[in-house]
Amino acid sequence: MRWLGVLRGVAVLHAVAVCVQPIAIGIYLNGATTGLKVHEPVGLAVSFIGVAQLVVALIHWRLGGRGTAALVSALILFGESVQIGMGYSKQLAIHIPLGIALIGTSVCFAAWLCRRTVRTAVTA
């Protein structure tokens, strides 16, 4: 299925972008203000990529793929929305653990999609 390949690509891009976030904020915490200047726009880009991931997952599902990918993409996007709100309101007690959870979930989701054994709901 062509859409599974697109979904895999978007999910890997999303996971890489999510993994840039702790690196950027680590640079800031090390004393370079450029880290914070990178953290915010990359965070917003992560959410836009998350929307694209959800759209592609929904298309994949509607064309016979697994609905699990759409559900997980929706949950990740919801978590990212909360994450952005917590970051802007400086609620670090939620922002940091949620960020760690989003990294793990995004990387595991991309790895799950890239397995050879990911099957579609409809067998050909």
XYZ file of C-alpha atoms in Angstrom:
124
model
C 0.000 0.000 0.000
C 1.358 3.352 -1.060
C -0.118 5.242 1.898
C 1.662 3.013 4.392
C 4.972 4.162 2.911
C 3.911 7.806 3.192
C 2.784 7.227 6.775
C 6.098 5.590 7.612
C 8.011 8.552 6.190
C 5.940 11.128 8.054
C 6.170 9.150 11.313
C 9.968 8.891 11.056
C 10.242 12.622 10.279
C 7.975 13.329 13.251
C 10.060 11.140 15.573
C 13.288 12.831 14.487
C 11.793 16.295 15.029
C 10.546 15.285 18.484
C 14.035 14.024 19.366
C 15.566 17.404 18.438
C 13.594 19.103 21.225
C 15.585 17.903 24.257
C 18.831 18.599 22.396
C 17.747 22.174 21.709
C 16.657 22.846 25.279
C 19.842 21.200 26.560
C 21.850 23.695 24.528
C 19.822 26.479 26.170
C 20.383 25.068 29.653
C 24.093 24.928 28.871
C 24.084 28.709 28.466
C 23.447 29.354 24.767
C 20.224 31.284 24.137
C 20.050 29.902 20.604
C 18.787 26.633 22.073
C 15.573 28.285 23.220
C 15.260 30.059 19.873
C 15.334 26.614 18.218
C 13.119 24.839 20.792
C 10.005 26.930 20.149
C 9.824 26.801 16.323
C 10.789 23.130 16.234
C 8.033 22.448 18.781
C 5.496 24.160 16.545
C 6.849 22.259 13.524
C 6.447 19.014 15.477
C 2.764 19.772 15.957
C 2.293 20.570 12.254
C 4.022 17.322 11.325
C 1.732 15.627 13.865
C -1.311 16.995 12.048
C 0.100 15.707 8.746
C 0.747 12.330 10.367
C -2.849 12.151 11.573
C -4.226 13.073 8.135
C -2.072 10.447 6.404
C -2.992 7.845 9.048
C -6.694 8.584 8.521
C -6.324 8.233 4.742
C -4.385 4.997 5.216
C -7.107 3.676 7.529
C -9.957 4.653 5.187
C -8.213 2.878 2.311
C -8.026 -0.399 4.213
C -5.133 0.068 6.621
C -5.174 -0.405 10.355
C -7.124 2.051 12.457
C -4.556 1.706 15.230
C -2.213 4.093 13.414
C -4.905 6.784 13.238
C -5.772 6.340 16.923
C -2.148 6.544 18.057
C -1.545 9.567 15.807
C -4.559 11.322 17.323
C -3.345 10.606 20.855
C 0.145 11.874 20.030
C -1.308 15.053 18.539
C -3.466 15.582 21.630
C -0.398 15.132 23.835
C 1.519 17.647 21.738
C -1.294 20.174 22.101
C -1.153 19.819 25.878
C 2.648 19.971 25.686
C 2.603 23.297 23.853
C 0.174 24.755 26.381
C 2.270 23.568 29.305
C 5.431 24.954 27.730
C 4.020 28.412 27.122
C 2.531 28.538 30.634
C 5.886 27.328 32.055
C 4.339 24.330 33.811
C 7.582 22.360 33.717
C 6.312 19.715 36.155
C 4.010 18.560 33.340
C 5.963 19.798 30.314
C 9.119 17.757 30.959
C 7.585 14.327 31.762
C 5.028 14.727 28.966
C 7.859 15.573 26.571
C 9.695 12.412 27.571
C 6.518 10.377 27.062
C 5.976 11.958 23.631
C 9.520 11.127 22.568
C 9.122 7.494 23.584
C 5.696 7.183 22.005
C 6.715 8.830 18.736
C 9.868 6.747 18.347
C 8.065 3.494 19.228
C 5.215 4.359 16.853
C 7.635 5.021 13.976
C 9.493 1.795 14.743
C 6.215 -0.141 14.855
C 5.150 1.270 11.489
C 8.477 0.403 9.889
C 8.290 -3.273 10.808
C 7.790 -5.607 7.899
C 4.897 -7.317 9.655
C 2.585 -4.288 9.813
C -0.506 -5.607 8.083
C -3.563 -3.964 6.706
C -7.029 -4.634 8.071
C -8.175 -5.942 4.681
C -6.142 -8.821 3.287
C -5.587 -8.776 -0.441
